[in-house]
Amino acid sequence: MTASIFEIKRLAVHDGDGIRTTVFFKGCPLRCLWCHNPEGLSRKPQLGYFPHKCIGCGECAEVCPTRAHTISPDSHTFNRERCTSCGKCAEVCLGDALILYGKEMSPEELLPLLLEDKEFYETSGGGVTLSGGECLTYAAFCAELLKKLKDSGIHTAVDTCGAVPRESLDKVIPFTDIFLYDIKAYDEDTHLRCTGVSNRQILENLKYLDSIGKNIEIRIPYVPELNSDQIEKIGCLLAPLSHITRIRLLAYHNYAGSKYSALDLKNTLPSKLPTEEELTNARRKLSEITSLEVLS
């Protein structure tokens, strides 16, 4: 059993309590206009090319089996149509201009890597977080990996958009200490416009997790003019729930623009960024409605 992994981020401090290692899985059912991990959307491996990092060494052209790279004294031409995303060029790239997103790994391969920082987890109250993309695209894989982590005494978190079958949640529930649960919008039409997917399943799964007593940290991206009018409605959704540990309001940023270009994807990132005043008001509203701590 394998899953496609596009990053293993060590010493992470924003993906749950304490110091953590976050595993990012490829593949996501949503297409959020503000997505900051576009390399996690497709389940297939993808080669990212960052021209400004290229030093013209020519190593990529030497190893590419399909001749997708052409190096001249003053240019590097990358023919994406020829590329099979084998990753051989990324392995030899001296300037980190080429990055292969997506490596098939088994739970047995991942576990020793994740246990390397066990001392940090224990001293900081941290652990391992599975994220994405949408990690529960690989629910059986996640369940096996999470069980191995729990058997090793590691705190576990699952970061999910919630747009997955309930059976996927049921597979990982026994081995998950906390769910980091994304809520993008309350109104279905707003959610459809912003993500391309209905939020009915997402809201149903949230209530299900709460009903069985699982700890949940809510994460709300704040994107002006797209979902900024949803804050009070989301607060009213959360107020009656009993197992929300905290809420995080995440300020939208547009740092991922270079990734879209590197992957030859259409850049859908909105241009307007939130102001500190907007974020402060949104946090205040959420806290007043839910009586919960709202962090950034």
Tab-separated table of C-alpha atoms in Angstrom:
chain	number	residue	atom	x	y	z
A	1	MET	CA	0.000	0.000	0.000
A	2	THR	CA	1.395	3.388	-1.013
A	3	ALA	CA	0.332	7.026	-1.173
A	4	SER	CA	1.670	9.987	-3.106
A	5	ILE	CA	3.534	12.369	-0.783
A	6	PHE	CA	4.634	15.807	-1.945
A	7	GLU	CA	6.300	17.131	1.218
A	8	ILE	CA	7.373	16.073	4.691
A	9	LYS	CA	7.708	19.246	6.767
A	10	ARG	CA	9.686	18.864	9.971
A	11	LEU	CA	9.593	21.239	12.952
A	12	ALA	CA	6.152	22.541	11.949
A	13	VAL	CA	4.406	24.748	14.531
A	14	HIS	CA	1.155	25.696	12.771
A	15	ASP	CA	-0.360	22.249	12.183
A	16	GLY	CA	-1.509	21.387	15.694
A	17	ASP	CA	-0.031	21.694	19.171
A	18	GLY	CA	3.699	21.678	19.830
A	19	ILE	CA	6.461	20.856	17.384
A	20	ARG	CA	5.214	18.508	14.694
A	21	THR	CA	6.104	16.790	11.466
A	22	THR	CA	3.468	17.347	8.788
A	23	VAL	CA	3.013	14.890	5.923
A	24	PHE	CA	1.424	16.375	2.807
A	25	PHE	CA	-0.522	14.008	0.531
A	26	LYS	CA	-1.287	14.697	-3.142
A	27	GLY	CA	-4.880	14.813	-4.334
A	28	CYS	CA	-7.758	17.043	-3.256
A	29	PRO	CA	-11.512	17.017	-4.042
A	30	LEU	CA	-11.732	20.822	-3.760
A	31	ARG	CA	-10.507	23.508	-6.123
A	32	CYS	CA	-10.325	26.519	-3.813
A	33	LEU	CA	-9.682	29.749	-5.672
A	34	TRP	CA	-7.153	30.714	-2.991
A	35	CYS	CA	-5.343	27.360	-2.782
A	36	HIS	CA	-1.775	27.867	-1.527
A	37	ASN	CA	-0.732	24.247	-2.181
A	38	PRO	CA	-1.563	23.785	-5.889
A	39	GLU	CA	1.038	21.018	-6.035
A	40	GLY	CA	-1.334	19.011	-3.842
A	41	LEU	CA	-4.400	19.194	-6.093
A	42	SER	CA	-3.641	16.351	-8.500
A	43	ARG	CA	-2.855	12.810	-7.343
A	44	LYS	CA	-0.377	12.430	-10.193
A	45	PRO	CA	3.318	13.333	-9.824
A	46	GLN	CA	4.135	16.770	-11.239
A	47	LEU	CA	7.379	18.502	-12.108
A	48	GLY	CA	7.695	22.092	-10.994
A	49	TYR	CA	10.109	24.330	-12.924
A	50	PHE	CA	11.270	27.601	-11.344
A	51	PRO	CA	13.232	29.418	-14.113
A	52	HIS	CA	14.679	32.091	-11.807
A	53	LYS	CA	16.575	29.377	-9.899
A	54	CYS	CA	18.127	27.766	-12.959
A	55	ILE	CA	21.933	28.136	-13.085
A	56	GLY	CA	22.232	26.659	-16.572
A	57	CYS	CA	24.327	23.673	-15.486
A	58	GLY	CA	22.690	21.358	-18.043
A	59	GLU	CA	22.503	18.356	-15.729
A	60	CYS	CA	18.755	17.991	-16.381
A	61	ALA	CA	19.221	17.752	-20.150
A	62	GLU	CA	21.856	15.061	-19.679
A	63	VAL	CA	19.574	12.702	-17.753
A	64	CYS	CA	16.119	13.426	-19.226
A	65	PRO	CA	14.975	10.314	-21.142
A	66	THR	CA	12.425	12.268	-23.215
A	67	ARG	CA	14.602	15.320	-23.982
A	68	ALA	CA	12.146	17.661	-22.302
A	69	HIS	CA	14.993	20.044	-21.363
A	70	THR	CA	17.062	22.025	-23.833
A	71	ILE	CA	19.971	24.105	-22.543
A	72	SER	CA	21.659	26.859	-24.533
A	73	PRO	CA	24.236	29.412	-23.358
A	74	ASP	CA	21.518	31.892	-22.430
A	75	SER	CA	18.334	29.862	-21.924
A	76	HIS	CA	16.702	26.730	-20.544
A	77	THR	CA	13.675	25.525	-22.499
A	78	PHE	CA	11.372	23.047	-20.771
A	79	ASN	CA	8.916	21.153	-22.979
A	80	ARG	CA	6.227	20.044	-20.518
A	81	GLU	CA	4.397	18.000	-23.162
A	82	ARG	CA	7.391	15.678	-23.362
A	83	CYS	CA	7.800	15.426	-19.592
A	84	THR	CA	6.708	12.170	-17.935
A	85	SER	CA	7.404	13.420	-14.382
A	86	CYS	CA	9.955	10.681	-13.803
A	87	GLY	CA	11.904	13.047	-11.553
A	88	LYS	CA	15.373	12.197	-12.847
A	89	CYS	CA	16.072	15.843	-13.673
A	90	ALA	CA	15.012	17.031	-10.214
A	91	GLU	CA	17.444	14.566	-8.622
A	92	VAL	CA	20.432	16.169	-10.356
A	93	CYS	CA	19.326	19.829	-10.483
A	94	LEU	CA	22.064	21.894	-8.804
A	95	GLY	CA	19.985	25.039	-8.389
A	96	ASP	CA	16.755	23.511	-7.060
A	97	ALA	CA	15.002	24.890	-10.125
A	98	LEU	CA	13.276	21.530	-10.685
A	99	ILE	CA	11.134	19.898	-8.007
A	100	LEU	CA	9.196	16.658	-8.354
A	101	TYR	CA	5.958	16.834	-6.389
A	102	GLY	CA	4.724	13.348	-5.600
A	103	LYS	CA	6.641	10.340	-4.339
A	104	GLU	CA	5.000	6.992	-3.723
A	105	MET	CA	5.722	5.891	-0.166
A	106	SER	CA	4.477	3.128	2.106
A	107	PRO	CA	3.608	3.483	5.810
A	108	GLU	CA	6.665	1.389	6.583
A	109	GLU	CA	8.883	3.873	4.702
A	110	LEU	CA	7.309	6.901	6.348
A	111	LEU	CA	7.279	5.717	9.947
A	112	PRO	CA	11.035	5.813	10.680
A	113	LEU	CA	11.262	9.299	9.170
A	114	LEU	CA	8.446	10.513	11.397
A	115	LEU	CA	9.927	8.937	14.512
A	116	GLU	CA	13.242	10.753	14.052
A	117	ASP	CA	11.865	13.793	15.894
A	118	LYS	CA	10.071	11.896	18.649
A	119	GLU	CA	12.080	13.733	21.306
A	120	PHE	CA	10.834	17.072	19.978
A	121	TYR	CA	7.247	15.821	20.049
A	122	GLU	CA	7.565	14.623	23.635
A	123	THR	CA	9.195	17.778	24.994
A	124	SER	CA	6.846	20.194	23.186
A	125	GLY	CA	3.541	18.320	23.331
A	126	GLY	CA	3.664	17.883	19.569
A	127	GLY	CA	3.340	14.971	17.194
A	128	VAL	CA	2.557	14.118	13.576
A	129	THR	CA	-0.074	15.752	11.361
A	130	LEU	CA	-1.392	14.287	8.108
A	131	SER	CA	-2.390	16.987	5.638
A	132	GLY	CA	-2.618	17.681	1.922
A	133	GLY	CA	-4.154	18.111	-0.548
A	134	GLU	CA	-6.593	15.847	1.251
A	135	CYS	CA	-4.891	13.072	3.178
A	136	LEU	CA	-8.132	11.103	3.565
A	137	THR	CA	-8.076	10.494	-0.168
A	138	TYR	CA	-5.885	7.654	1.097
A	139	ALA	CA	-7.984	6.729	4.142
A	140	ALA	CA	-6.810	3.124	4.498
A	141	PHE	CA	-3.180	4.217	4.176
A	142	CYS	CA	-3.680	6.960	6.765
A	143	ALA	CA	-5.342	4.545	9.179
A	144	GLU	CA	-2.399	2.145	8.956
A	145	LEU	CA	0.162	4.930	9.409
A	146	LEU	CA	-1.750	6.554	12.273
A	147	LYS	CA	-2.036	3.222	14.073
A	148	LYS	CA	1.708	2.726	13.825
A	149	LEU	CA	2.249	6.228	15.215
A	150	LYS	CA	-0.137	5.624	18.114
A	151	ASP	CA	1.587	2.315	18.851
A	152	SER	CA	4.812	4.351	19.089
A	153	GLY	CA	3.253	6.802	21.539
A	154	ILE	CA	2.947	9.709	19.073
A	155	HIS	CA	0.163	12.317	19.223
A	156	THR	CA	-1.711	12.363	15.902
A	157	ALA	CA	-3.685	14.976	13.990
A	158	VAL	CA	-5.584	14.790	10.710
A	159	ASP	CA	-5.964	18.017	8.730
A	160	THR	CA	-8.995	17.565	6.460
A	161	CYS	CA	-11.353	19.598	4.293
A	162	GLY	CA	-14.117	17.160	5.300
A	163	ALA	CA	-15.208	16.488	1.705
A	164	VAL	CA	-14.746	12.747	2.079
A	165	PRO	CA	-17.088	9.781	2.615
A	166	ARG	CA	-17.949	9.063	6.237
A	167	GLU	CA	-16.328	5.657	5.846
A	168	SER	CA	-13.014	7.454	5.322
A	169	LEU	CA	-13.399	9.245	8.637
A	170	ASP	CA	-14.386	6.023	10.379
A	171	LYS	CA	-11.149	4.374	9.232
A	172	VAL	CA	-8.947	6.961	10.969
A	173	ILE	CA	-11.098	7.975	13.965
A	174	PRO	CA	-9.695	5.291	16.327
A	175	PHE	CA	-6.117	6.492	15.753
A	176	THR	CA	-6.608	10.291	15.568
A	177	ASP	CA	-6.231	12.515	18.631
A	178	ILE	CA	-7.536	15.674	16.978
A	179	PHE	CA	-9.013	16.708	13.651
A	180	LEU	CA	-7.956	20.021	12.123
A	181	TYR	CA	-11.132	20.745	10.210
A	182	ASP	CA	-11.459	23.332	7.435
A	183	ILE	CA	-14.618	25.381	7.073
A	184	LYS	CA	-14.510	27.609	3.990
A	185	ALA	CA	-18.121	28.813	3.947
A	186	TYR	CA	-21.547	28.110	5.420
A	187	ASP	CA	-23.762	28.940	2.432
A	188	GLU	CA	-23.667	26.184	-0.159
A	189	ASP	CA	-23.690	28.564	-3.131
A	190	THR	CA	-20.707	30.461	-1.710
A	191	HIS	CA	-18.849	27.214	-1.126
A	192	LEU	CA	-19.596	26.048	-4.657
A	193	ARG	CA	-18.381	29.333	-6.115
A	194	CYS	CA	-15.162	29.301	-4.090
A	195	THR	CA	-14.254	25.606	-4.180
A	196	GLY	CA	-16.271	24.000	-6.983
A	197	VAL	CA	-17.840	21.547	-4.502
A	198	SER	CA	-20.935	21.510	-2.279
A	199	ASN	CA	-20.327	21.742	1.473
A	200	ARG	CA	-23.219	19.488	2.537
A	201	GLN	CA	-20.989	16.491	3.184
A	202	ILE	CA	-18.450	18.719	4.942
A	203	LEU	CA	-20.996	20.098	7.406
A	204	GLU	CA	-22.519	16.662	8.010
A	205	ASN	CA	-19.106	15.157	8.735
A	206	LEU	CA	-18.279	17.977	11.138
A	207	LYS	CA	-21.428	17.340	13.155
A	208	TYR	CA	-20.708	13.608	13.084
A	209	LEU	CA	-17.215	14.042	14.519
A	210	ASP	CA	-18.581	16.300	17.225
A	211	SER	CA	-21.386	13.869	18.063
A	212	ILE	CA	-18.945	11.039	18.773
A	213	GLY	CA	-16.747	13.219	20.952
A	214	LYS	CA	-13.676	13.753	18.784
A	215	ASN	CA	-11.585	16.840	19.486
A	216	ILE	CA	-11.765	19.320	16.613
A	217	GLU	CA	-9.793	22.455	15.814
A	218	ILE	CA	-11.655	24.583	13.267
A	219	ARG	CA	-9.599	26.367	10.614
A	220	ILE	CA	-11.260	29.133	8.601
A	221	PRO	CA	-9.454	30.860	5.720
A	222	TYR	CA	-10.440	34.529	5.574
A	223	VAL	CA	-10.546	35.727	1.966
A	224	PRO	CA	-11.976	39.231	1.385
A	225	GLU	CA	-14.931	39.421	-1.015
A	226	LEU	CA	-15.084	35.634	-1.342
A	227	ASN	CA	-15.997	34.236	2.072
A	228	SER	CA	-15.667	37.253	4.384
A	229	ASP	CA	-19.457	37.510	4.628
A	230	GLN	CA	-19.644	33.965	6.014
A	231	ILE	CA	-17.979	34.557	9.385
A	232	GLU	CA	-21.103	35.108	11.490
A	233	LYS	CA	-22.883	32.160	9.857
A	234	ILE	CA	-19.910	29.899	10.514
A	235	GLY	CA	-19.879	31.084	14.111
A	236	CYS	CA	-23.552	30.160	14.496
A	237	LEU	CA	-22.798	26.734	13.019
A	238	LEU	CA	-20.032	26.125	15.539
A	239	ALA	CA	-21.690	27.557	18.657
A	240	PRO	CA	-23.844	24.491	19.512
A	241	LEU	CA	-20.999	21.999	19.013
A	242	SER	CA	-19.409	20.520	22.124
A	243	HIS	CA	-15.945	19.330	21.096
A	244	ILE	CA	-14.414	22.323	19.321
A	245	THR	CA	-11.117	22.953	21.118
A	246	ARG	CA	-10.302	26.216	19.364
A	247	ILE	CA	-10.801	28.171	16.162
A	248	ARG	CA	-8.074	29.471	13.884
A	249	LEU	CA	-8.832	32.298	11.480
A	250	LEU	CA	-6.225	32.042	8.735
A	251	ALA	CA	-5.434	35.213	6.816
A	252	TYR	CA	-5.380	34.634	3.072
A	253	HIS	CA	-2.010	35.263	1.413
A	254	ASN	CA	-0.882	35.055	-2.206
A	255	TYR	CA	2.624	33.678	-1.709
A	256	ALA	CA	1.902	30.615	-3.838
A	257	GLY	CA	1.847	32.458	-7.162
A	258	SER	CA	5.223	31.078	-8.240
A	259	LYS	CA	3.993	27.503	-7.710
A	260	TYR	CA	1.151	27.986	-10.193
A	261	SER	CA	3.630	29.266	-12.754
A	262	ALA	CA	6.093	26.454	-12.031
A	263	LEU	CA	3.379	23.848	-12.603
A	264	ASP	CA	1.914	25.639	-15.633
A	265	LEU	CA	-1.452	25.990	-13.870
A	266	LYS	CA	-3.939	28.823	-14.140
A	267	ASN	CA	-3.346	31.195	-11.249
A	268	THR	CA	-6.697	31.663	-9.485
A	269	LEU	CA	-5.336	33.508	-6.442
A	270	PRO	CA	-7.454	36.560	-5.534
A	271	SER	CA	-5.686	39.911	-5.574
A	272	LYS	CA	-7.203	41.432	-2.444
A	273	LEU	CA	-5.543	40.645	0.866
A	274	PRO	CA	-7.259	41.013	4.255
A	275	THR	CA	-6.444	43.981	6.463
A	276	GLU	CA	-5.580	43.594	10.117
A	277	GLU	CA	-8.761	45.453	10.998
A	278	GLU	CA	-10.860	42.964	9.038
A	279	LEU	CA	-9.158	40.035	10.741
A	280	THR	CA	-9.538	41.561	14.195
A	281	ASN	CA	-13.253	42.155	13.643
A	282	ALA	CA	-13.744	38.624	12.302
A	283	ARG	CA	-11.943	37.070	15.270
A	284	ARG	CA	-14.028	39.165	17.658
A	285	LYS	CA	-17.301	38.107	16.007
A	286	LEU	CA	-16.361	34.435	16.091
A	287	SER	CA	-15.312	34.607	19.719
A	288	GLU	CA	-18.485	36.426	20.773
A	289	ILE	CA	-20.743	33.924	18.997
A	290	THR	CA	-18.941	30.755	20.033
A	291	SER	CA	-17.357	31.773	23.359
A	292	LEU	CA	-14.213	30.051	22.101
A	293	GLU	CA	-10.618	31.201	21.691
A	294	VAL	CA	-9.947	32.377	18.152
A	295	LEU	CA	-6.309	32.306	17.088
A	296	SER	CA	-4.558	33.470	13.956
